[in-house]
GROMACS .gro file of C-alpha atoms in nm:
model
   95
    1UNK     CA    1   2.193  -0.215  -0.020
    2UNK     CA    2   2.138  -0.126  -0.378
    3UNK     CA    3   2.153   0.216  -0.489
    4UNK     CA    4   2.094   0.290  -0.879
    5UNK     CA    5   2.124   0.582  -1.067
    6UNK     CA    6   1.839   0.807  -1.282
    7UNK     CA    7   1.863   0.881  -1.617
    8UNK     CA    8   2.110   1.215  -1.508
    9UNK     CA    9   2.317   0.998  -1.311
   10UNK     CA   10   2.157   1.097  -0.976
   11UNK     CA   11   2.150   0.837  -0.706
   12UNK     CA   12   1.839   0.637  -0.659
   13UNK     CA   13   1.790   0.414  -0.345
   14UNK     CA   14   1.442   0.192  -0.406
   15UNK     CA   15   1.239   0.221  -0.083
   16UNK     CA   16   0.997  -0.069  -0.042
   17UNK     CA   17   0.674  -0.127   0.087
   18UNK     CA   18   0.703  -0.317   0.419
   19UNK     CA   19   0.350  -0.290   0.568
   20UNK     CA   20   0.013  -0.028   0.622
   21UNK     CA   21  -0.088   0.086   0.911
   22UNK     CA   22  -0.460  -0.053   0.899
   23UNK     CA   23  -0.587   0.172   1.241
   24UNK     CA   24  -0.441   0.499   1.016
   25UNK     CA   25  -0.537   0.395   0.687
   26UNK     CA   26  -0.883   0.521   0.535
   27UNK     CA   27  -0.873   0.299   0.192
   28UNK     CA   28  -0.954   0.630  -0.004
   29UNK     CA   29  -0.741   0.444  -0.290
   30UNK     CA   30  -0.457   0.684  -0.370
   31UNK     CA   31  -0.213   0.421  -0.413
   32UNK     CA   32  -0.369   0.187  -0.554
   33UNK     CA   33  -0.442   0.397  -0.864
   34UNK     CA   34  -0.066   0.489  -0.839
   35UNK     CA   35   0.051   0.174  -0.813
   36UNK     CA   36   0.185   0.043  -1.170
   37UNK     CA   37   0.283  -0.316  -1.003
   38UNK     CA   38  -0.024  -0.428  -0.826
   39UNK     CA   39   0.131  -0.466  -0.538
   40UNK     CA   40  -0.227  -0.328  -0.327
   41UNK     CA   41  -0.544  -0.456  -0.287
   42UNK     CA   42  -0.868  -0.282  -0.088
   43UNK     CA   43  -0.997  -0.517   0.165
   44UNK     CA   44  -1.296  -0.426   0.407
   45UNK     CA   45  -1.267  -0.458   0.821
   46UNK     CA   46  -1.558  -0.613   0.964
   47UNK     CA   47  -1.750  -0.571   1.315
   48UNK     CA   48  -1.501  -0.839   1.500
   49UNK     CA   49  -1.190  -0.665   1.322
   50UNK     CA   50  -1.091  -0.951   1.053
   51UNK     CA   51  -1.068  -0.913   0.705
   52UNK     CA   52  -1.338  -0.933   0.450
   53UNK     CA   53  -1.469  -0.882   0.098
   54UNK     CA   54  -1.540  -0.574   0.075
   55UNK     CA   55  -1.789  -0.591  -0.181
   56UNK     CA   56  -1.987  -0.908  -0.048
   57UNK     CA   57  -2.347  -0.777   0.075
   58UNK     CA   58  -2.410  -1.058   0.317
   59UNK     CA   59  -2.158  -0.929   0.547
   60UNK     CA   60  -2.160  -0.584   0.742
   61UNK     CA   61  -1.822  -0.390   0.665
   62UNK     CA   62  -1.716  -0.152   0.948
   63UNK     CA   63  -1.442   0.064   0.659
   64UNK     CA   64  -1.193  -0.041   0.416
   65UNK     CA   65  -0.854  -0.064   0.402
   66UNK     CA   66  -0.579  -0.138   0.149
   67UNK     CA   67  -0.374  -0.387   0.203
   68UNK     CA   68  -0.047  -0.531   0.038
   69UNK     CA   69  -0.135  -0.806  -0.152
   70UNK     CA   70   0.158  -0.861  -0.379
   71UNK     CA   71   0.459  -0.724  -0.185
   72UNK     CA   72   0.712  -0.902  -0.426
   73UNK     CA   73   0.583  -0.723  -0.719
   74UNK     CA   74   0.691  -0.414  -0.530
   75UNK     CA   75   0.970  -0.188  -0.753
   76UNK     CA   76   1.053   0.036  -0.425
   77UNK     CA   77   0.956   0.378  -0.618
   78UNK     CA   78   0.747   0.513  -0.317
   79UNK     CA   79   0.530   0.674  -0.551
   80UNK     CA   80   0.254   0.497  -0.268
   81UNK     CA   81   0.389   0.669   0.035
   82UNK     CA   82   0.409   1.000  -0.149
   83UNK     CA   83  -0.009   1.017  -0.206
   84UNK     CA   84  -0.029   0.889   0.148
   85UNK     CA   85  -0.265   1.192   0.319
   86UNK     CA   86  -0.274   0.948   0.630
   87UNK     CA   87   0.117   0.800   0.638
   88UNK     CA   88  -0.025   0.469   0.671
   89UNK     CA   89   0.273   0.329   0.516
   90UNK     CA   90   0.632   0.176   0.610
   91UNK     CA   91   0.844   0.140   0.343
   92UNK     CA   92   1.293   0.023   0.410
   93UNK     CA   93   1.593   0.004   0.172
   94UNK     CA   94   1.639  -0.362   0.045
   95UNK     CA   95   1.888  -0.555   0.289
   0.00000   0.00000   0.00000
């Protein structure tokens, strides 16, 4: 487990993004725009439940959802979990 330390010496523990919660997310985009890394991506949810493009017009998207996309880009700074309205996210110490 790695704990760091802020600028005052205060302990840090990086808490990283494991997985969303797809039936509580609403893809209203909060962390994405406070993501810094990347790590997220919005992806749409189809009639039959799979994954789609969200922005293709030839197929009928149910909602959207974000989705991790880059999860080894991840820094562990939760700054995603803390705009969470839903708590769609799981985020865990590193091992």
């Amino acid at each position: 487990m790695a704990i760091f330390s802020t600028r005052d010496g205060t302990p840090w523990e990086p808490k990283y993004l494991d997985s969303i919660d797809t039936e509580l997310c609403i893809g209203c985009g909060r962390c994405y725009k406070v993501c810094t890394q990347g790590v997220l991506k919005l992806m749409g949810i189809d009639d039959e439940g799979a994954f789609c493009d969200p922005f293709d017009d030839d197929v009928e998207v149910e909602r959207k959802v974000m989705v991790i996309d880059k999860s080894g880009a991840c820094i562990g700074c939760s700054s995603c979990e803390t705009v969470c309205g839903t708590n769609a996210q799981k985020h865990s110490a590193a091992a």
